[in-house]
mmCIF file of C-alpha atoms and ligand atoms in Angstrom:
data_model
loop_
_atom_site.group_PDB
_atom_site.id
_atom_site.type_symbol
_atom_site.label_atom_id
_atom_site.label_comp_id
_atom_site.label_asym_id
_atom_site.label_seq_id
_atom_site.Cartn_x
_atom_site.Cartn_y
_atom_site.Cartn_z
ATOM 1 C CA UNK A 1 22.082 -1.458 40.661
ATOM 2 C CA UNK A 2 18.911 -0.561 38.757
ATOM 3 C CA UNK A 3 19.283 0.302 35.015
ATOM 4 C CA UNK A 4 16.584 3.611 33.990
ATOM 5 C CA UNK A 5 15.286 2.653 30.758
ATOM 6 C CA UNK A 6 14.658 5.162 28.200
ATOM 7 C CA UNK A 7 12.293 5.533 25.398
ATOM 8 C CA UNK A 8 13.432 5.665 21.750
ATOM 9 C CA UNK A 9 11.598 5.847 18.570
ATOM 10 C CA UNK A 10 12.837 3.128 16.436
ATOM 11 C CA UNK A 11 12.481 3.333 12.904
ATOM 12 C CA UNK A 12 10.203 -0.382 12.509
ATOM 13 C CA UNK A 13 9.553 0.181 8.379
ATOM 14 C CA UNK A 14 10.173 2.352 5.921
ATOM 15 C CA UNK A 15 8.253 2.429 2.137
ATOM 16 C CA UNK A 16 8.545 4.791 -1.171
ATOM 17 C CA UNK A 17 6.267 5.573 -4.044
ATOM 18 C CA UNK A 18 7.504 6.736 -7.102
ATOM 19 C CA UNK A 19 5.365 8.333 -9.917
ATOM 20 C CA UNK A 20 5.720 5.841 -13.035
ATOM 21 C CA UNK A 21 7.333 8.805 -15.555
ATOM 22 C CA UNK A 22 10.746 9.275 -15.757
ATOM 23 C CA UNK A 23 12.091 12.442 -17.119
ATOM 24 C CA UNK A 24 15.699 11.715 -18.696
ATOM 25 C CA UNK A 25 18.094 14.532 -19.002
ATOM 26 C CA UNK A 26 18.205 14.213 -22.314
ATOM 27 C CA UNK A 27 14.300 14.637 -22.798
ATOM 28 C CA UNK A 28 14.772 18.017 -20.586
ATOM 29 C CA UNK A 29 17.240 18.747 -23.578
ATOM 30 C CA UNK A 30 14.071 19.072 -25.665
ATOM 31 C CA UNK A 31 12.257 21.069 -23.482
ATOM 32 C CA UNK A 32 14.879 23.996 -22.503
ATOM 33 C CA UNK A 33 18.502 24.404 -23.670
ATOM 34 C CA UNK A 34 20.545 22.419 -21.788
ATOM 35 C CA UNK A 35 21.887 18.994 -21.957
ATOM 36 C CA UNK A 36 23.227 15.865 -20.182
ATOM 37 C CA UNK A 37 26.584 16.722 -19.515
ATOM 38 C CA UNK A 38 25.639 20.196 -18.183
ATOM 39 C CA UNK A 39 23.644 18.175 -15.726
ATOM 40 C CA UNK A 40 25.179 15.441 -14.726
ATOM 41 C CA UNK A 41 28.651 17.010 -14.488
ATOM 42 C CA UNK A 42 27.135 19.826 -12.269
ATOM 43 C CA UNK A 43 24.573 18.151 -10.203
ATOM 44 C CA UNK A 44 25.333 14.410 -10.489
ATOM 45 C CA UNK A 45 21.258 13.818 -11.867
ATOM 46 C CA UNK A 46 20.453 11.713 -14.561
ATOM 47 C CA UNK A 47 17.250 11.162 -14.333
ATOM 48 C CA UNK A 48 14.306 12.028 -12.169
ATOM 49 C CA UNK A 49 10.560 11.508 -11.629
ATOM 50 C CA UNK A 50 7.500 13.278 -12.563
ATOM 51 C CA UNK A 51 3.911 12.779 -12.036
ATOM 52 C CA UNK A 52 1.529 12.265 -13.905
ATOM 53 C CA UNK A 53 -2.213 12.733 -14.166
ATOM 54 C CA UNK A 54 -4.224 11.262 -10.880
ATOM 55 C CA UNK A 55 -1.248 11.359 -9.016
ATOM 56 C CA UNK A 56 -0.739 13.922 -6.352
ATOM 57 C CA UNK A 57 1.439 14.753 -2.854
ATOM 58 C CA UNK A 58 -1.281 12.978 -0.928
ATOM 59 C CA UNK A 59 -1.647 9.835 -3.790
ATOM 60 C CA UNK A 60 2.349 9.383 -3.628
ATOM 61 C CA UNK A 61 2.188 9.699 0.215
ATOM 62 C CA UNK A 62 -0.717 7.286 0.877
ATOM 63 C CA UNK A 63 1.370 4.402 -0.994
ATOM 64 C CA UNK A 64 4.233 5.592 0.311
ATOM 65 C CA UNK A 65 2.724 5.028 3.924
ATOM 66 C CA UNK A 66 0.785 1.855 2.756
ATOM 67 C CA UNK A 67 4.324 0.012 1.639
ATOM 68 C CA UNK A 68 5.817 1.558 4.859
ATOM 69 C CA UNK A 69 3.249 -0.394 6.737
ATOM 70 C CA UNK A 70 3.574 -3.370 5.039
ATOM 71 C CA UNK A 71 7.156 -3.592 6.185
ATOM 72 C CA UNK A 72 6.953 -2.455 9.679
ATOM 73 C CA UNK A 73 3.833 -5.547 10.052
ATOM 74 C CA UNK A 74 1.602 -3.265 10.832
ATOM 75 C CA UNK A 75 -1.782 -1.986 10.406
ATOM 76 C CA UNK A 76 -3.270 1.340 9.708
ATOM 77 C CA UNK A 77 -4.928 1.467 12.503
ATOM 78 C CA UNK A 78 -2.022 0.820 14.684
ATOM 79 C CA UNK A 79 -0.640 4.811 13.788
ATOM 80 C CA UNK A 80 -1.732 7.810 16.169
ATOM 81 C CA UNK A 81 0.591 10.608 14.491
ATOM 82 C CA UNK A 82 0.840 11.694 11.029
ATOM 83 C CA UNK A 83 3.726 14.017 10.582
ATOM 84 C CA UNK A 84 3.406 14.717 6.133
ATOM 85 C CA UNK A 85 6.272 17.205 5.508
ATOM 86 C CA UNK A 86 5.859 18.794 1.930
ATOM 87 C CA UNK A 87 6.307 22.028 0.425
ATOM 88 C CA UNK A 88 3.743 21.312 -2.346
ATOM 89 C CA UNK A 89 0.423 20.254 -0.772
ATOM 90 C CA UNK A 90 -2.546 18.831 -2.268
ATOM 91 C CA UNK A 91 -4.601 22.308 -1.195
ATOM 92 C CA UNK A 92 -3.953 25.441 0.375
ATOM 93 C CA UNK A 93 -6.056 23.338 3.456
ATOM 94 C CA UNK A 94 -6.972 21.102 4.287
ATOM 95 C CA UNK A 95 -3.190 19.376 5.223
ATOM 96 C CA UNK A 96 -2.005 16.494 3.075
ATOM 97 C CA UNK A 97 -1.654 14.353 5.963
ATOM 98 C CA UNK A 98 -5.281 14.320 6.827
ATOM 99 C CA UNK A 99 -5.640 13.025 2.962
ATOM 100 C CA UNK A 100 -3.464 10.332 3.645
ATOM 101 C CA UNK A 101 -5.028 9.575 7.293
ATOM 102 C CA UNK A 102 -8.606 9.033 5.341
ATOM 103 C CA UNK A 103 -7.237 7.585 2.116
ATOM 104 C CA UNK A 104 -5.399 4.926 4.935
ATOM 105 C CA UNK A 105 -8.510 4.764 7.011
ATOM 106 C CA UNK A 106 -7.135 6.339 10.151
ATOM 107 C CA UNK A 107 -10.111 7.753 12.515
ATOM 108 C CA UNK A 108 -8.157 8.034 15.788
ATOM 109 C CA UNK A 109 -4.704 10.444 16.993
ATOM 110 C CA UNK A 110 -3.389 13.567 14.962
ATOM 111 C CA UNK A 111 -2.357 14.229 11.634
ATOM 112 C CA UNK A 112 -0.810 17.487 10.666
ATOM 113 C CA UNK A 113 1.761 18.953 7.983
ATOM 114 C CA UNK A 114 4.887 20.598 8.673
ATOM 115 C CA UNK A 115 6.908 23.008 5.762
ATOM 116 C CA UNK A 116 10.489 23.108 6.062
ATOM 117 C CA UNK A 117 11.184 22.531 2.251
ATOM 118 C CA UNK A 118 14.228 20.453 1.606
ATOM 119 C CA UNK A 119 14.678 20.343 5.516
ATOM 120 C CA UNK A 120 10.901 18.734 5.942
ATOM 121 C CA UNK A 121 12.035 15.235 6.264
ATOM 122 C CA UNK A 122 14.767 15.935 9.303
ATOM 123 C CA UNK A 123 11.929 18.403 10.412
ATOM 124 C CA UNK A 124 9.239 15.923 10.999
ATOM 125 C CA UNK A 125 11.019 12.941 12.047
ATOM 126 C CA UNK A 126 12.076 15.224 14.871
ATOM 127 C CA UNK A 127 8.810 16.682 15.619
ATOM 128 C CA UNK A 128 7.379 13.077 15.748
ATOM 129 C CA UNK A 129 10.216 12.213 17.901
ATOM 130 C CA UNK A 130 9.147 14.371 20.537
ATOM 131 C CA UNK A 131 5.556 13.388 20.432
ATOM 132 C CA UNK A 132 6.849 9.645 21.299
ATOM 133 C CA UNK A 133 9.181 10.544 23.854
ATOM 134 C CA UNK A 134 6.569 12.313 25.509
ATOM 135 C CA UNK A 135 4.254 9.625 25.900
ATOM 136 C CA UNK A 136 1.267 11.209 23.998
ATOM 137 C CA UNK A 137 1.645 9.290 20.858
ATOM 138 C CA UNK A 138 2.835 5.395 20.125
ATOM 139 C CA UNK A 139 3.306 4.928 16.697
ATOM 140 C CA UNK A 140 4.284 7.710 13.528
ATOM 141 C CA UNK A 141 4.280 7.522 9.930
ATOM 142 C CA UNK A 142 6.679 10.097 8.949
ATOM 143 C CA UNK A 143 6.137 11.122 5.380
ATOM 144 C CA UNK A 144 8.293 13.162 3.082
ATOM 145 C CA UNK A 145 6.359 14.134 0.162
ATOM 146 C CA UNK A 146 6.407 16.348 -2.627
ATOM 147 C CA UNK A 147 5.364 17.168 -6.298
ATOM 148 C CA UNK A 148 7.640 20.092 -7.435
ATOM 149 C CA UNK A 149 7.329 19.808 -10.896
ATOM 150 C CA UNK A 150 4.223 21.460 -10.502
ATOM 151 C CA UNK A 151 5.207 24.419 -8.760
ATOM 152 C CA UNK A 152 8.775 24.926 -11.421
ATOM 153 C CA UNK A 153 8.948 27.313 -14.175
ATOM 154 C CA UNK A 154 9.574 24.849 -17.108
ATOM 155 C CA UNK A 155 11.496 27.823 -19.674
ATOM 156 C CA UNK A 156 13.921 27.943 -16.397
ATOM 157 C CA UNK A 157 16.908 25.875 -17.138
ATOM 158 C CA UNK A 158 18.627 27.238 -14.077
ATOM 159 C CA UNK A 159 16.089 25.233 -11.969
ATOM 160 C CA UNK A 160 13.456 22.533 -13.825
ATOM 161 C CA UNK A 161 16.781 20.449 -14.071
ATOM 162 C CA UNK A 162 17.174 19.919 -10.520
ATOM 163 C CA UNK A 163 14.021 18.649 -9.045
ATOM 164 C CA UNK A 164 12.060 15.646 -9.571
ATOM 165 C CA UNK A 165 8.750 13.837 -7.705
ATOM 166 C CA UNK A 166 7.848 11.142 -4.942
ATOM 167 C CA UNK A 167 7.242 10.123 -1.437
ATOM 168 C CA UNK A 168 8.976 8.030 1.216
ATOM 169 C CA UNK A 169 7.733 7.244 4.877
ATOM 170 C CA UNK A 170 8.655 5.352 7.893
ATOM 171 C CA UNK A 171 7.135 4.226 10.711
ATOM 172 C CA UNK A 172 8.457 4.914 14.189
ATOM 173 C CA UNK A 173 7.525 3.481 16.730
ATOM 174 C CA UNK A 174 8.070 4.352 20.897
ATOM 175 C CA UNK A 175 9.923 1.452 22.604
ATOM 176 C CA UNK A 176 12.197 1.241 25.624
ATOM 177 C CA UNK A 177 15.982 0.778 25.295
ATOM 178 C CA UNK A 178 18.660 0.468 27.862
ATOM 179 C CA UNK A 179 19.176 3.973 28.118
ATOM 180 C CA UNK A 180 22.477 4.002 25.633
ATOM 181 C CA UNK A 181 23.673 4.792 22.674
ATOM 182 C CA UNK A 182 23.950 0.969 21.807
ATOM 183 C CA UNK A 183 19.560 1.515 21.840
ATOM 184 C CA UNK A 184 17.277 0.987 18.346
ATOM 185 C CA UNK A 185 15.711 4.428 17.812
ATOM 186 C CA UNK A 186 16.535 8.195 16.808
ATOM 187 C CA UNK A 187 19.469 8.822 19.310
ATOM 188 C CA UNK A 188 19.563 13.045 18.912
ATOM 189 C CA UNK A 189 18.354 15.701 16.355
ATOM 190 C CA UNK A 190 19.401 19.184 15.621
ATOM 191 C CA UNK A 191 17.367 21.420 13.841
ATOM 192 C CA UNK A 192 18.540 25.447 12.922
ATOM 193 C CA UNK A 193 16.731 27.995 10.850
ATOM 194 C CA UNK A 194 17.509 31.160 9.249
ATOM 195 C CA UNK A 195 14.938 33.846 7.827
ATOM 196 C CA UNK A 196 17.378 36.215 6.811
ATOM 197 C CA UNK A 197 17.944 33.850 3.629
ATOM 198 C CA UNK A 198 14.606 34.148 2.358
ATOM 199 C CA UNK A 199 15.358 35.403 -1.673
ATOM 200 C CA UNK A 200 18.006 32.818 -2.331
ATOM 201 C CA UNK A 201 15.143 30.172 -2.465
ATOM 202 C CA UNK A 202 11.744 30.877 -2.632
ATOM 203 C CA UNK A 203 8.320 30.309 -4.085
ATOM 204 C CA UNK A 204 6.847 33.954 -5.574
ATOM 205 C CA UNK A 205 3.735 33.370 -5.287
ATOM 206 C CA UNK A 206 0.921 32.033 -2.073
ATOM 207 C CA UNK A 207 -2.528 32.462 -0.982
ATOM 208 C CA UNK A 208 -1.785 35.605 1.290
ATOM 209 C CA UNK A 209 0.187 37.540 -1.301
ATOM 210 C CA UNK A 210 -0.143 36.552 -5.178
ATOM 211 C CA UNK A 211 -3.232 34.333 -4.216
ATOM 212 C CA UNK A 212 -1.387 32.004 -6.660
ATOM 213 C CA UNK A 213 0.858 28.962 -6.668
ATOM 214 C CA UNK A 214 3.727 30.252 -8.049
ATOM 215 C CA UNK A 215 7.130 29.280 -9.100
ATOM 216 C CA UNK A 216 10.236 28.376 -7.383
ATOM 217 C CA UNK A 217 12.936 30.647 -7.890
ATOM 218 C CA UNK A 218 16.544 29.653 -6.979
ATOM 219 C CA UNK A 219 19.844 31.625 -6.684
ATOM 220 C CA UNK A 220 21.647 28.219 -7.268
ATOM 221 C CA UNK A 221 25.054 29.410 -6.347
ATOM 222 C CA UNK A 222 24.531 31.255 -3.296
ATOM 223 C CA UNK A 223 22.746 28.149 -2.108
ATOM 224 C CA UNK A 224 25.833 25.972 -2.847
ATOM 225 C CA UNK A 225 27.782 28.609 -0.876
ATOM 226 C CA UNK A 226 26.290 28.280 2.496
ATOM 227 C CA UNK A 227 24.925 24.474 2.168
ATOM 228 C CA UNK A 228 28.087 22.309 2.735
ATOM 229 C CA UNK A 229 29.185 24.846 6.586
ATOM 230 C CA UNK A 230 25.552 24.634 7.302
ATOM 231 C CA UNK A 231 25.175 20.727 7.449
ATOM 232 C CA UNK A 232 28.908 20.109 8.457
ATOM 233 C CA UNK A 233 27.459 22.482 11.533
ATOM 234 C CA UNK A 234 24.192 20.158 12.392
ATOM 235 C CA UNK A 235 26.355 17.009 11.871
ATOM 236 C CA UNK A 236 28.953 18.165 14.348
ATOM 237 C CA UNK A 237 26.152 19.043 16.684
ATOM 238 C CA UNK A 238 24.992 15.468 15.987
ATOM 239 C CA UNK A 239 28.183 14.145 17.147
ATOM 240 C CA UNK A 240 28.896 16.442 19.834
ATOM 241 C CA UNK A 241 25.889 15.178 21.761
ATOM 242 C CA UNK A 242 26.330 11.360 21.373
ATOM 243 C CA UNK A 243 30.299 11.302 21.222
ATOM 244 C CA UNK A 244 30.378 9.774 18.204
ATOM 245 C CA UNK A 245 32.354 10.308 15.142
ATOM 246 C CA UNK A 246 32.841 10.217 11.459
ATOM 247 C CA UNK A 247 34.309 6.816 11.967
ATOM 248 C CA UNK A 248 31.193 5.216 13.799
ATOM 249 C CA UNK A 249 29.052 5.748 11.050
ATOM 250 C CA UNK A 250 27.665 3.179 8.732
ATOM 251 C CA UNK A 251 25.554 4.743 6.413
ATOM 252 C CA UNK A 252 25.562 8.689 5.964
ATOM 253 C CA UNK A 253 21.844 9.396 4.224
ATOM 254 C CA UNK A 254 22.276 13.510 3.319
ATOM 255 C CA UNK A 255 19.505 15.538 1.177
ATOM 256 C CA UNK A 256 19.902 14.033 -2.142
ATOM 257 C CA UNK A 257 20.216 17.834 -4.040
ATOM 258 C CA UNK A 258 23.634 18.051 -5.628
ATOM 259 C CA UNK A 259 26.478 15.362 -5.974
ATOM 260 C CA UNK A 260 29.085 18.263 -5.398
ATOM 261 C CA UNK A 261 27.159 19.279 -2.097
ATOM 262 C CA UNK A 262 26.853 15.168 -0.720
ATOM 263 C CA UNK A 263 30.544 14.568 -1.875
ATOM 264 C CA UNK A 264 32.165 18.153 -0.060
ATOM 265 C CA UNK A 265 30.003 17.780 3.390
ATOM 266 C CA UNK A 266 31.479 13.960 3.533
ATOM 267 C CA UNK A 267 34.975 15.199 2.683
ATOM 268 C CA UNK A 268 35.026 18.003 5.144
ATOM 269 C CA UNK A 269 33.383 15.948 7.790
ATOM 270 C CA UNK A 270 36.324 12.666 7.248
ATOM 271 C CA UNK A 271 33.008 10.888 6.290
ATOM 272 C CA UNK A 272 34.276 7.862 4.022
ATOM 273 C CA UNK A 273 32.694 7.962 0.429
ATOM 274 C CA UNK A 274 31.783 4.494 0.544
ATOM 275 C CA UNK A 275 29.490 5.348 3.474
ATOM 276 C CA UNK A 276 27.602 7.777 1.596
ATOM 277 C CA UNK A 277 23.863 6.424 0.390
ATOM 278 C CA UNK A 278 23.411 8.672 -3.374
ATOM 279 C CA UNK A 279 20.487 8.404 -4.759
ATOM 280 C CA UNK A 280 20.462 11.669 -6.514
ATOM 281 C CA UNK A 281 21.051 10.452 -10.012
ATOM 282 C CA UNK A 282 18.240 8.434 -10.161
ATOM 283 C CA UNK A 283 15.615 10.892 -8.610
ATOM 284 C CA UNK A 284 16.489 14.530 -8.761
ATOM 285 C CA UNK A 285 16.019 16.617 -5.754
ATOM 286 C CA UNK A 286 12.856 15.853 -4.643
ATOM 287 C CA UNK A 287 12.632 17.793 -1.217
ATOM 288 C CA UNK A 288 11.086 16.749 1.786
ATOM 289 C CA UNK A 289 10.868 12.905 -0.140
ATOM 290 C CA UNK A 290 14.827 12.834 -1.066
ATOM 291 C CA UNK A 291 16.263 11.247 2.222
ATOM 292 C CA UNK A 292 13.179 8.711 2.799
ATOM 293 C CA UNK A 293 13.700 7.557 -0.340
ATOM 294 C CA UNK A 294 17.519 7.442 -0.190
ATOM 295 C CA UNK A 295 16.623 4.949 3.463
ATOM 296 C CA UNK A 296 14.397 2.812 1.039
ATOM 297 C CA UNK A 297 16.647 2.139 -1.511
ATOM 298 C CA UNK A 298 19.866 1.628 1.056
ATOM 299 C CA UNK A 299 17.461 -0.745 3.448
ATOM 300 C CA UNK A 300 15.713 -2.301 0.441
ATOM 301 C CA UNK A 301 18.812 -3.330 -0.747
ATOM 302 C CA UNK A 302 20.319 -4.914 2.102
ATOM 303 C CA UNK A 303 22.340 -2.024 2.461
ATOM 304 C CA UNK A 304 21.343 -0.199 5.811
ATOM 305 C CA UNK A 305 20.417 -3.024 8.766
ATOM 306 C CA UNK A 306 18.557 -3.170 12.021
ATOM 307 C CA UNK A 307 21.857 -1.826 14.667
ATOM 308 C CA UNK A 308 23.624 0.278 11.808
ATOM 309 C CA UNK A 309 24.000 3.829 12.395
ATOM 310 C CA UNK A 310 22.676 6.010 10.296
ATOM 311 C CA UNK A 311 23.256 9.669 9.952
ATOM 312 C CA UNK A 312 20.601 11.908 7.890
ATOM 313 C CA UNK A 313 20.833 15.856 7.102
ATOM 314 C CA UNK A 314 19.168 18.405 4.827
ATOM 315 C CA UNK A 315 19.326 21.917 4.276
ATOM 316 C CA UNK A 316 16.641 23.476 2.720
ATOM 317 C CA UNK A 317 14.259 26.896 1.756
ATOM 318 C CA UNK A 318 14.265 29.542 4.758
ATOM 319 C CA UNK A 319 17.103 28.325 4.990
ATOM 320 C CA UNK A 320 16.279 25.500 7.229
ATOM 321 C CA UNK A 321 18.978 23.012 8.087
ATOM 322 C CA UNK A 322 18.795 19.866 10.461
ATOM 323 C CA UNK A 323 20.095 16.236 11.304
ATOM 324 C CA UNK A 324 19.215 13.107 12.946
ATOM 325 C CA UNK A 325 21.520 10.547 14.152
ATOM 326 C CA UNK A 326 19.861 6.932 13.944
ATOM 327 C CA UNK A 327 20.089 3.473 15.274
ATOM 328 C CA UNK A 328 18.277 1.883 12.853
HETATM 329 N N1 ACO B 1 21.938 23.892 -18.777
HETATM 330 C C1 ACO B 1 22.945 24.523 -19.383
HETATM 331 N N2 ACO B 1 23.482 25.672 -18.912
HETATM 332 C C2 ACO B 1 22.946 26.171 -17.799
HETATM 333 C C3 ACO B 1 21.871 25.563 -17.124
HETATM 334 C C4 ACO B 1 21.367 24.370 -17.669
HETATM 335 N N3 ACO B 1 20.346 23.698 -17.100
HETATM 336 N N4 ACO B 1 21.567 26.293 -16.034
HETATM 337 C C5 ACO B 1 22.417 27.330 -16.004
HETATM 338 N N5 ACO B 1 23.245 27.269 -17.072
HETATM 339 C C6 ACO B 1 24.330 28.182 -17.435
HETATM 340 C C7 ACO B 1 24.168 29.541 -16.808
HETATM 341 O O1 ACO B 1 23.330 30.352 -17.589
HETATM 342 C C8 ACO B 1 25.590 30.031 -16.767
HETATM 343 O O2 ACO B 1 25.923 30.506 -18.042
HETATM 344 P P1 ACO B 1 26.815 31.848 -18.205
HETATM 345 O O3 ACO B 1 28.116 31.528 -17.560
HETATM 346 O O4 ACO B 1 26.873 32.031 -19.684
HETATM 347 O O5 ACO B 1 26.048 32.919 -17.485
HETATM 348 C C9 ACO B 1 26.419 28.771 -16.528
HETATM 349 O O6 ACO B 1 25.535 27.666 -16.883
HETATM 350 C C10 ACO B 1 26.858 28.599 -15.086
HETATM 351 O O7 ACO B 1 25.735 28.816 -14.226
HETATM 352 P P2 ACO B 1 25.877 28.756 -12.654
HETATM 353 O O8 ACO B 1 24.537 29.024 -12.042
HETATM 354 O O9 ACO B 1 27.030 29.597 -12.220
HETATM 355 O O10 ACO B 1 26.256 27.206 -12.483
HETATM 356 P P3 ACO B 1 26.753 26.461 -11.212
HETATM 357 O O11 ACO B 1 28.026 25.801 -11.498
HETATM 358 O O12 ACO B 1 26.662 27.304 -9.971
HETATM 359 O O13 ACO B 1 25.668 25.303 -11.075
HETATM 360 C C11 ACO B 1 23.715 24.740 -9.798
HETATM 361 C C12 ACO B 1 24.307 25.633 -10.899
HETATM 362 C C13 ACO B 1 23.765 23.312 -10.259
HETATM 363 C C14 ACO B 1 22.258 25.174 -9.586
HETATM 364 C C15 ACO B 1 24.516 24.903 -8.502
HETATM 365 O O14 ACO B 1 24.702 26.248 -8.193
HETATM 366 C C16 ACO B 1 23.853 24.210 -7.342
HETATM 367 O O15 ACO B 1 23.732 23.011 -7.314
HETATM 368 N N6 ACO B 1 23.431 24.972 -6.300
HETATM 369 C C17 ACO B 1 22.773 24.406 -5.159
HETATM 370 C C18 ACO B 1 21.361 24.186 -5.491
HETATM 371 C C19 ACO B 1 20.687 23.333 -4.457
HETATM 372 O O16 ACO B 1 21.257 22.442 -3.911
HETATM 373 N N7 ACO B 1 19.429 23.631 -4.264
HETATM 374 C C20 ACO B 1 18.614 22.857 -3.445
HETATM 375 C C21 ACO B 1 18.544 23.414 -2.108
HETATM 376 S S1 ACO B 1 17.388 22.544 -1.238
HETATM 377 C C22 ACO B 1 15.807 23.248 -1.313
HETATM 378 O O17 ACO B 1 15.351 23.709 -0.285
HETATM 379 C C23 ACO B 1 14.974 23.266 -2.587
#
C-alpha cells in the first residue's frame, strides 16, 4: 500500500533578544504608587524588560531572527517569508519586517506584518503555516516583536505594571512527514476574533484618527473575565481536530500575561502544572514576543525537545484569540 506524505512546517530554530534594562517591580514603586506585592501577588511579574535608546521593534527582531538562524544552521538567505507580528511598529509604514529583511540582508520572497496584539504570535505562525503548506514559500522566520513601553501611559498603575519589551522568532521550515500526527511540524491551528470587544483593550490614539501614537488603555478585569473560556475554547478546538488530550501534552507554552490567567486555563483544561512553560515573572507581558520567548527559554534549557508536543495559545486586543498544536 502506498503511504501519501504530507507537508508540515517544522519548527528547525528558534532565538530571543532581550533589551539589556530590566525594570524591577520595586523600581516601578518609584515611578507610580504601587508595589511588589501588589504585583506579583496579582499578576505573578517580577520583573520585566525595557528598551533602551537605539533599540527598537525592528533592532530586537533582527537579533531575534539572527540567533534564530544560528540555531536552525541556516543562512539568511535561505528565508522566503517574513511573517513580524507586533502591535508597536518601527513606523506607521513601512512594515517592521521589511526592516528586519534588509537589516538581515534578505533580497528575495515576502515580508509583511500582521497585528493581532497579544494574539500576533499564534496569528503569524499560522499565516506562515499556510504559505508552506501551499507550496509558495520554503522557509519562515516567524517573529513576535514588540516595544510597549513606548506606547503605555507611565502615571497608569492599572497598566505600566503589566507589560514589558523583546522579540523571539523561529524558523519553520516545509518538510514532508508521514502524513500523522507522530510528524515534526505545526499539526493544526485555530484562530477566532471578536470586534465587539474593542474598548476593553485598546490603543486611543492612530494615524487615521488622533494622527498620534497613543496609549494603551486596559479594562483589566473584564479582560480576565473572558480570557481563561476564550483559550480553554481554541485549545479544545486544538484537540478536537488531532484527538489528542490534556494528557498527551508535554509542554503547554500559553501568552505569558497573568499567572492567575496561565494557572486557571491549565486547571480547567486537566493540563498538569508541571507542564506549564511560565516565563511571565521574568518578562512581563510582552505581546506578540511573550510565547516565542517562553519556546526559547523552555528549548534553551533542555526543556522542550525535537518530538515533544507542544501546545501554544494567546488571547489578545480585538479580542483575538488562537492556538497551535506543535510537534516540535
Ligand atoms: N498597584 C497597586 N494598586 C493597584 C494597581 C497597582 N499597579 N493597579 C490597580 N490598583 C488598585 C485599583 O485601583 C483598585 O483599587 P480600589 O479597590 O481602591 O479601587 C485595586 O487595586 C483592585 O484593582 P482591580 O483592577 O480590580 O485589580 P484586579 O485584581 O482585577 O487585577 C489586573 C488587575 C492585574 C490588571 C487583572 O485584572 C488582570 O490581570 N487582567 C487581565 C489583564 C491581561 O491579561 N491583559 C492582557 C491581555 S493581552 C493583550 O492583548 C495586551
Amino acid at each position: 500500500m502506498t503511504q501519501s506524505t504530507k507537508t508540515r512546517s517544522v519548527v528547525a530554530g528558534v532565538g530571543a533578544c532581550l533589551p539589556e534594562k530590566r525594570l524591577t517591580n520595586a523600581d516601578l514603586a518609584r515611578i507610580v504608587d504601587t508595589s511588589d506585592e501588589w504585583i506579583f501577588q496579582r499578576t505573578g511579574i517580577r520583573e520585566r524588560h525595557i528598551a533602551g535608546e537605539g533599540e527598537t521593534t525592528s533592532t530586537l527582531a533582527t537579533e531575534a531572527a539572527r540567533r534564530a538562524l544560528s540555531a536552525a544552521g541556516l543562512a539568511a538567505e535561505d528565508i522566503d517569508l517574513i511573517v513580524l507580528a507586533t502591535s508597536t511598529p518601527d513606523y506607521t509604514f513601512p512594515s517592521t519586517a521589511t526592516q528586519v529583511q534588509a537589516a538581515l540582508g534578505i533580497t528575495r520572497g515576502a515580508a509583511f506584518d500582521l497585528q493581532a496584539v497579544c494574539s500576533g504570535f499564534v496569528f503569524a505562525l499560522a499565516t506562515a503555516d499556510k504559505f508552506l503548506l501551499s507550496g509558495s514559500h520554503k522557509r519562515a522566520l516567524v517573529i513576535g516583536a514588540e516595544t510597549f513601553s513606548r506606547i503605555l501611559d507611565w502615571k497608569d498603575r492599572t497598566t505600566c505594571v503589566l507589560f514589558g519589551d523583546g522579540a523571539a522568532a523561529v524558523v519553520l521550515e516545509a518538510r514532508e512527514g508521514a502524513g500523522s500526527t507522530a510528524d515534526r511540524g505545526v499539526l493544526t491551528t485555530h484562530l477566532r476574533s471578536d470586534g465587539r470587544h474593542r474598548e476593553k483593550l485598546y490603543v486611543d490614539g492612530g494615524p487615521s484618527t488622533t494622527q498620534t501614537v497613543g496609549h494603551l488603555r486596559m479594562m483589566g478585569r473584564d479582560v480576565f473575565r473572558h480570557a481563561v473560556g476564550m483559550v480553554t475554547d481554541v485549545i479544545t478546538d486544538a484537540f478536537n481536530a488531532t484527538g489528542f488530550g490534556p494528557d498527551d501534552l508535554d509542554w503547554f507554552v500559553p501568552h505569558q500575561a497573568n499567572e492567575r490567567i496561565i494557572d486557571a486555563s491549565a486547571d480547567k483544561l486537566h493540563i498538569a502544572r508541571e507542564k506549564i512553560v511560565k516565563t511571565v515573572s521574568m518578562h512581563g507581558n510582552t505581546s506578540a514576543a511573550s510565547i516565542p520567548l517562553a519556546l526559547s527559554v523552555a528549548s534553551a534549557d533542555g526543556r522542550i525537545k525535537p518530538g515533544d508536543l507542544v501546545m501554544i495559545e494567546a488571547m489578545g486586543g480585538g479580542f483575538t484569540w488562537g492556538s497551535a498544536l506543535i510537534r516540535w
